[in-house]
PDB file of C-alpha atoms in Angstrom:
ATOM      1  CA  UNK A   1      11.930  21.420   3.174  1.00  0.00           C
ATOM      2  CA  UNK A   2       9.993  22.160  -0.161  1.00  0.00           C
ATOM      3  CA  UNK A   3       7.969  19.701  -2.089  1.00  0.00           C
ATOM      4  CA  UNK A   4       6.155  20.189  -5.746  1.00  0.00           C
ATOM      5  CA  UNK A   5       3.433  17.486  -6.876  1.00  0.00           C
ATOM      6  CA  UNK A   6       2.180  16.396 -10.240  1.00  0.00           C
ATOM      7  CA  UNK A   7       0.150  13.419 -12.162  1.00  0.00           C
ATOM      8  CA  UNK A   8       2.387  11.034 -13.744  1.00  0.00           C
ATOM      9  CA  UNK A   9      -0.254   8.999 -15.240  1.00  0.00           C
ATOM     10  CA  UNK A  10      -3.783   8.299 -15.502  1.00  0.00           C
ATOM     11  CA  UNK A  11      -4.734   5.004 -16.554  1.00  0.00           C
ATOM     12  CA  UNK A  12      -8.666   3.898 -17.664  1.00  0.00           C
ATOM     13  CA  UNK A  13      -9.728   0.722 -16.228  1.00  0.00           C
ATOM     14  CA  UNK A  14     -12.994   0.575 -17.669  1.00  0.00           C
ATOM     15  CA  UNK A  15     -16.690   2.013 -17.236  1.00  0.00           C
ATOM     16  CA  UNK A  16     -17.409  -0.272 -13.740  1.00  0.00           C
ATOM     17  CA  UNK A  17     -13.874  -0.028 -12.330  1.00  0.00           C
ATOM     18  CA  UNK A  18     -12.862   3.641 -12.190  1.00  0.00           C
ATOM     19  CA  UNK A  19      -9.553   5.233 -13.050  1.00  0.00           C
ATOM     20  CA  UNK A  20      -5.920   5.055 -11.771  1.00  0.00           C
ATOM     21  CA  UNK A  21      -3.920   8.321 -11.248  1.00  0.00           C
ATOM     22  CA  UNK A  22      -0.528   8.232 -10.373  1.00  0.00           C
ATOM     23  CA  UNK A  23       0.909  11.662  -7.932  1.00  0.00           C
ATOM     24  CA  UNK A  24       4.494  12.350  -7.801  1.00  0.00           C
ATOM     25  CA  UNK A  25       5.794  14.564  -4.767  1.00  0.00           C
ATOM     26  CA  UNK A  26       9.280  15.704  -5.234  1.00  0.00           C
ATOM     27  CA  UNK A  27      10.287  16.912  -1.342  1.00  0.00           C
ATOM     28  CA  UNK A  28      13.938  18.721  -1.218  1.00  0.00           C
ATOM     29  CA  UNK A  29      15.849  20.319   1.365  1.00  0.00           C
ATOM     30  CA  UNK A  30      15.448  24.195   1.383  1.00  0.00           C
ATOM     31  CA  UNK A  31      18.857  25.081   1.786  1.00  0.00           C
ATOM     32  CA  UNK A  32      20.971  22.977  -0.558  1.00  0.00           C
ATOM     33  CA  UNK A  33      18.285  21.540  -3.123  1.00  0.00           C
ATOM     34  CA  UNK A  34      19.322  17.918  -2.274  1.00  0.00           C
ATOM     35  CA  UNK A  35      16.529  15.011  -2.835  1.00  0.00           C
ATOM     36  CA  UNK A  36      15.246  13.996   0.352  1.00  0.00           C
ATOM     37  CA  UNK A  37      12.428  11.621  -0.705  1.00  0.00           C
ATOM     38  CA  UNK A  38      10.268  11.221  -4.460  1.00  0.00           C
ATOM     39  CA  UNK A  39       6.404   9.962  -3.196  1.00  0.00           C
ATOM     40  CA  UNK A  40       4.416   8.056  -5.710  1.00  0.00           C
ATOM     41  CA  UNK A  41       0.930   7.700  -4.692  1.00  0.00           C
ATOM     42  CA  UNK A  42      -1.749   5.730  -6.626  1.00  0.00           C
ATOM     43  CA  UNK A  43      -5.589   6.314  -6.076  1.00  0.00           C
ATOM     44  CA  UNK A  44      -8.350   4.602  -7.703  1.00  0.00           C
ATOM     45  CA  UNK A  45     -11.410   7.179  -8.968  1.00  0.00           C
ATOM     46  CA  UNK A  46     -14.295   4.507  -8.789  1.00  0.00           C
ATOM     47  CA  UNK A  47     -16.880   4.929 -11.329  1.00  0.00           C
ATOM     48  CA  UNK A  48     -14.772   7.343 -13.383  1.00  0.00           C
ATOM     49  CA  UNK A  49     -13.720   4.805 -15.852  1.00  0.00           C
ATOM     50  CA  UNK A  50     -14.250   4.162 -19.549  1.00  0.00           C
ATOM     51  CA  UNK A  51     -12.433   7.298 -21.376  1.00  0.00           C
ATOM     52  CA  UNK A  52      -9.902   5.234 -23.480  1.00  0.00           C
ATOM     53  CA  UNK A  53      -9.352   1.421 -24.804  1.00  0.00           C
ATOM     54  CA  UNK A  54      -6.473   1.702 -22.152  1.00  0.00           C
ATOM     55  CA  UNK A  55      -5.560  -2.432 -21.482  1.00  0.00           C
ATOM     56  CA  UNK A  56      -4.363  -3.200 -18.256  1.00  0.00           C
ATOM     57  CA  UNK A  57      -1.724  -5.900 -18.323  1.00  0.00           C
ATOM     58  CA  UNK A  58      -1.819  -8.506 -15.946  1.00  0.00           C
ATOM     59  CA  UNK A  59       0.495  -9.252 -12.842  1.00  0.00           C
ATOM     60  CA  UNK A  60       3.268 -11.682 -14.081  1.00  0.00           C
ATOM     61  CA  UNK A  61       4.380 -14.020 -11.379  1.00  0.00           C
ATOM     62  CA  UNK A  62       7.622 -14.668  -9.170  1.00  0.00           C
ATOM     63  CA  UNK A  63       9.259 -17.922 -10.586  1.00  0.00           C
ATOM     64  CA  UNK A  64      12.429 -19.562  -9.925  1.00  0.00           C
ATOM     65  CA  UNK A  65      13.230 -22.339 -12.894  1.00  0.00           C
ATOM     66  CA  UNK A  66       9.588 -22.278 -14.129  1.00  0.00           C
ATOM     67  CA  UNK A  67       8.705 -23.080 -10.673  1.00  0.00           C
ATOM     68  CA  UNK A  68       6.539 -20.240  -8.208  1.00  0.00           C
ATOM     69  CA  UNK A  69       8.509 -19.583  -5.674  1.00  0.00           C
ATOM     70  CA  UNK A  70       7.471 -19.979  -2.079  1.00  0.00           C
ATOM     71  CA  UNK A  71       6.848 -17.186  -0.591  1.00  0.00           C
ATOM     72  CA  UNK A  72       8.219 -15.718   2.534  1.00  0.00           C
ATOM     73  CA  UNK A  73       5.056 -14.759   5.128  1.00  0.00           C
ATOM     74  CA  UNK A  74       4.416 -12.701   8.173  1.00  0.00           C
ATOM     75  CA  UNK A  75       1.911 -11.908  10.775  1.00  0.00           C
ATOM     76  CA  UNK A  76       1.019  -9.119  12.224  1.00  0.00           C
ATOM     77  CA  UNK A  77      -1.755  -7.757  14.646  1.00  0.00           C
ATOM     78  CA  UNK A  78      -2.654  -4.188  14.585  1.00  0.00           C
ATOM     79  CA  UNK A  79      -3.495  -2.800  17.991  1.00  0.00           C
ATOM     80  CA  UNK A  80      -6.521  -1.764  18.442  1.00  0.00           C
ATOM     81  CA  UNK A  81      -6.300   1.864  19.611  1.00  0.00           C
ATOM     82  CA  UNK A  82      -3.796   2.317  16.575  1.00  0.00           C
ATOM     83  CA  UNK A  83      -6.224   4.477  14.285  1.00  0.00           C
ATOM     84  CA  UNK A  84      -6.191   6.850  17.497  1.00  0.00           C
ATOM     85  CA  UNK A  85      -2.824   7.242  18.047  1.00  0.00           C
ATOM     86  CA  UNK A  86      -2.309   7.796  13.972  1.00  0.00           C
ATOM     87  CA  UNK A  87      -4.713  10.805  14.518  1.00  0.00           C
ATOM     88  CA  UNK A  88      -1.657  12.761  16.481  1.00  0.00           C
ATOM     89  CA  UNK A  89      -0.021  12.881  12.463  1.00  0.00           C
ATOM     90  CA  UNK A  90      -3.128  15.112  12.132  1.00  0.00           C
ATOM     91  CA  UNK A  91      -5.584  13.302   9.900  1.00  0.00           C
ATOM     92  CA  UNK A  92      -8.719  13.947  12.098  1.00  0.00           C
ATOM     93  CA  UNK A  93     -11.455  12.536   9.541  1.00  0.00           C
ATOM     94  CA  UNK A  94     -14.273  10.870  11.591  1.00  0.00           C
ATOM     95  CA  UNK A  95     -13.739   7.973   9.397  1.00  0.00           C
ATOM     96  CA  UNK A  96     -10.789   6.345  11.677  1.00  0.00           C
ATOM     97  CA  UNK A  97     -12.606   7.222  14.791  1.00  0.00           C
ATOM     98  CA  UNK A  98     -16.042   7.711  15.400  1.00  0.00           C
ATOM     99  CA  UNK A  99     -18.293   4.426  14.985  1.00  0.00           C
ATOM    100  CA  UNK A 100     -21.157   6.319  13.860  1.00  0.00           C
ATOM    101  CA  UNK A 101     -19.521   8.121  11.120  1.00  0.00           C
ATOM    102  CA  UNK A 102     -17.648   4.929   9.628  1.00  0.00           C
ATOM    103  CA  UNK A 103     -20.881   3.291   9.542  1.00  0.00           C
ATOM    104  CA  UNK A 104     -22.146   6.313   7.930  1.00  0.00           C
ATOM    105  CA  UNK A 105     -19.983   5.957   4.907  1.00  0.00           C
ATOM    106  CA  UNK A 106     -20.394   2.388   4.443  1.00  0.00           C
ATOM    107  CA  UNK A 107     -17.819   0.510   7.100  1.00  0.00           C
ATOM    108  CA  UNK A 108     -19.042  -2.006   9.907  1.00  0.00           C
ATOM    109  CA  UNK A 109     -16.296  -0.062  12.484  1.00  0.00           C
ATOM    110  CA  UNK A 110     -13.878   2.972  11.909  1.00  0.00           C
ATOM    111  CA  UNK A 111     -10.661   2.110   8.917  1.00  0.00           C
ATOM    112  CA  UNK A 112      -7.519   2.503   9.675  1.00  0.00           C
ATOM    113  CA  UNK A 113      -5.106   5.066   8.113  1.00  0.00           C
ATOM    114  CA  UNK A 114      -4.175   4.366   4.599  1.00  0.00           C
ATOM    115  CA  UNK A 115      -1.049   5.799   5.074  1.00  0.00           C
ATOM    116  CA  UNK A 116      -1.052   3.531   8.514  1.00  0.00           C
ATOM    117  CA  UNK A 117      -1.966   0.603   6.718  1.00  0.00           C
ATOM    118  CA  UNK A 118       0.999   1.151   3.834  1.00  0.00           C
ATOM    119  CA  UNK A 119       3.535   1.981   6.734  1.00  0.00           C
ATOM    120  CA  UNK A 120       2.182  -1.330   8.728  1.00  0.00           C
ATOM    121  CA  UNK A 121       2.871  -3.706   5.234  1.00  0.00           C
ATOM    122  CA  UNK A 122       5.856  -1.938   4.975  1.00  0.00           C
ATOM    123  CA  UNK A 123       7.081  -2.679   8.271  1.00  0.00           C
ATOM    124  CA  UNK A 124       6.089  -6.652   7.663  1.00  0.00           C
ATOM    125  CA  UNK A 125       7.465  -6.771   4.513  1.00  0.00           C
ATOM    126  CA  UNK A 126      11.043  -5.943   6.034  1.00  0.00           C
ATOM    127  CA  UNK A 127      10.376  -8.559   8.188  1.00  0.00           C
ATOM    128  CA  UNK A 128       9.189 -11.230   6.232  1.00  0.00           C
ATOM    129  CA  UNK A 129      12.434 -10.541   3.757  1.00  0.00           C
ATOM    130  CA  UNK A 130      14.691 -10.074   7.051  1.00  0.00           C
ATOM    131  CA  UNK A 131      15.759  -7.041   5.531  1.00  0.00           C
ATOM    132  CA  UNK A 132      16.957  -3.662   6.553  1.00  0.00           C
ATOM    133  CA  UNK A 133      14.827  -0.511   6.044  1.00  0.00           C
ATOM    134  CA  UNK A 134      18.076   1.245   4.587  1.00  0.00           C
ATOM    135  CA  UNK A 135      17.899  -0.650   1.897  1.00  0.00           C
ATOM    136  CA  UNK A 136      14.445  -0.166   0.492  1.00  0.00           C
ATOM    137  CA  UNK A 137      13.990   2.086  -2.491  1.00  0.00           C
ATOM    138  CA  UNK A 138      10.989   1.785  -3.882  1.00  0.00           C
ATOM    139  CA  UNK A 139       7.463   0.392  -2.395  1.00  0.00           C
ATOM    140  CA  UNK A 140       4.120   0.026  -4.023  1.00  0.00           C
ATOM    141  CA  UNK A 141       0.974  -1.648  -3.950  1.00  0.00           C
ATOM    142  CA  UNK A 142      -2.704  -0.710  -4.246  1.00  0.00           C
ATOM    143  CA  UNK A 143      -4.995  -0.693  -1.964  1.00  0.00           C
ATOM    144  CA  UNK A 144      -8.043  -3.269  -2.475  1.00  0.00           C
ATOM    145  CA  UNK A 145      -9.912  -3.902   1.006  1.00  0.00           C
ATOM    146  CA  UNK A 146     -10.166  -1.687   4.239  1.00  0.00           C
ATOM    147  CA  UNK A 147      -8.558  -2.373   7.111  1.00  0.00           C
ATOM    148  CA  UNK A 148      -9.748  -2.182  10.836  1.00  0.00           C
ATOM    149  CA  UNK A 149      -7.743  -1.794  14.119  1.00  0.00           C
ATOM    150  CA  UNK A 150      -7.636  -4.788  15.733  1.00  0.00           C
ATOM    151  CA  UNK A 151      -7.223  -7.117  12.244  1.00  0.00           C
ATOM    152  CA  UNK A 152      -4.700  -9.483  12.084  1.00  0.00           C
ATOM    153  CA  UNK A 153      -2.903  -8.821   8.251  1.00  0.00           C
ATOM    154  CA  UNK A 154      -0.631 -11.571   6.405  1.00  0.00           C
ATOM    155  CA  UNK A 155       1.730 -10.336   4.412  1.00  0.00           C
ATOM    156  CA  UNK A 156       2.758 -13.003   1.400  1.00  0.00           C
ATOM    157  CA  UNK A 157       5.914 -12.026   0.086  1.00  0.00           C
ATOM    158  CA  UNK A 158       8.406 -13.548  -2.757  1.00  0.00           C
ATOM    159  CA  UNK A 159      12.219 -12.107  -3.470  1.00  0.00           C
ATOM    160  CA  UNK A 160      13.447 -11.974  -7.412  1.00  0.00           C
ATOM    161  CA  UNK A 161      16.811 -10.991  -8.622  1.00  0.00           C
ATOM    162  CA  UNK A 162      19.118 -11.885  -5.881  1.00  0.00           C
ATOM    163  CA  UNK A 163      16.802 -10.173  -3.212  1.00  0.00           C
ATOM    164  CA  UNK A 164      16.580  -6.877  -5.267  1.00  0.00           C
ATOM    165  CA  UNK A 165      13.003  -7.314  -5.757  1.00  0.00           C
ATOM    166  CA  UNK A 166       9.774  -8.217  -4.161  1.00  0.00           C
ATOM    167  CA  UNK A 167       6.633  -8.680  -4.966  1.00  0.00           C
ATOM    168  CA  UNK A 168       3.594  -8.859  -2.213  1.00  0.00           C
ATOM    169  CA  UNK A 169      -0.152  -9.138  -1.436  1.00  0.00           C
ATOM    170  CA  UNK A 170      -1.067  -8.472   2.338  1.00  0.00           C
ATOM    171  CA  UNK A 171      -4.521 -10.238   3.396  1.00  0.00           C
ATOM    172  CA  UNK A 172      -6.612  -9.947   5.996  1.00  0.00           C
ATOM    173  CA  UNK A 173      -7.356 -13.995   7.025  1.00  0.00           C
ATOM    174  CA  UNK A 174      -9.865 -13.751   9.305  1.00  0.00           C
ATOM    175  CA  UNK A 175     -11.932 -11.553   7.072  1.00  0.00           C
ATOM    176  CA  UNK A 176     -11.067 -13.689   3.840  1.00  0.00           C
ATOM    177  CA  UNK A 177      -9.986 -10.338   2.109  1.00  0.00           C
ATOM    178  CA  UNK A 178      -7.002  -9.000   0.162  1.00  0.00           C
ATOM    179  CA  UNK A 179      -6.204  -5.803   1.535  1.00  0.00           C
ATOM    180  CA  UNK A 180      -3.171  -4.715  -0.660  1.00  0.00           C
ATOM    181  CA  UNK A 181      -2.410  -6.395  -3.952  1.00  0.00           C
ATOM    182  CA  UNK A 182       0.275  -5.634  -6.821  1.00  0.00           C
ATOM    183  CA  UNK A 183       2.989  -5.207  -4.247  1.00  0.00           C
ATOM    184  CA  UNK A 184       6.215  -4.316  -5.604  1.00  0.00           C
ATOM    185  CA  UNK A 185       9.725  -3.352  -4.022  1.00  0.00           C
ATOM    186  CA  UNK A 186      13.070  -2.526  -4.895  1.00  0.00           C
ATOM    187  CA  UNK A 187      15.875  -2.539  -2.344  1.00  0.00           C
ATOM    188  CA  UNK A 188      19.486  -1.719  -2.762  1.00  0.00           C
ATOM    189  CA  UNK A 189      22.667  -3.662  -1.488  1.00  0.00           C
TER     190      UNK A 189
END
């Protein structure tokens, strides 16, 4: 497998809130060339903000008729020796599992993953739409709020265009926190 990266966009969202910067990674199979998978990641460069009139347009809302649609929700609870286990992938930053050093950096208790956290929304999403994973194309949403092993997440979730499209936000109840807002995905079939 071979893989090639590179910024799609940066986006100002003013002086207090940062910057956006859009990666693209591109990962092919080495022997024929085929697509295997196109990666679009999203991080937010606090503080780094303020470098254009850039307008950021606000997040239009599912409707059916005029009328919000209700949305379709799921619960799930991460285990709490998850952030562990997700350390076998190889991301071995204190961070996830060392009290002192999460505490260090701001954080009552070690985070989970971010790339845990997208895979766990992922996974409830599916559910919540009762839909199969070979049908998802496209998934998106940014990140807003930690998350801790142990939390119980909420994913809020409402299909457009014949089940097509989603939009989500996945919250963290007992904590009173959105952890990932601007959901978006796009399935196929």
């Amino acid at each position: 497998m071979r893989s090639a990266s590179r910024v799609i966009s940066l986006d100002d969202l003013g002086r207090e809130r940062g910057a956006r910067v859009v990666t693209r990674r591109v990962l092919v199979d080495s022997d024929d060339g085929a697509l295997i998978a196109t990666l679009d990641m999203t991080s937010i460069l606090r503080a780094h903000g303020g470098f254009s009139r850039h307008l950021v347009a606000s997040e239009a809302k599912p409707c059916i008729n005029g009328e919000a649609a209700r949305p379709q929700i799921f619960d799930y609870t991460i285990p709490p020796q998850t952030a562990l286990l997700f350390r076998l992938n190889g991301d071995m930053n204190d961070l996830h599992a060392d009290p002192d050093a999460a505490r260090e950096a701001g954080f009552p208790q070690p985070i989970l993953h971010g790339m845990a956290t997208f895979g766990i929304a992922n996974y409830m999403l599916l559910r919540a739409l009762n839909r199969s994973a070979r049908t998802l194309r496209e998934l998106e949403a940014r990140f807003t709020a930690p998350v801790f092993p142990g939390d119980t997440l909420r994913i809020k979730a409402h299909a457009s265009d014949g089940g097509q499209r989603a939009r989500f936000e996945v919250y963290a109840p007992d904590r009173h926190v959105k952890v990932l807002s601007r959901g978006v995905a796009r399935f196929e079939g």
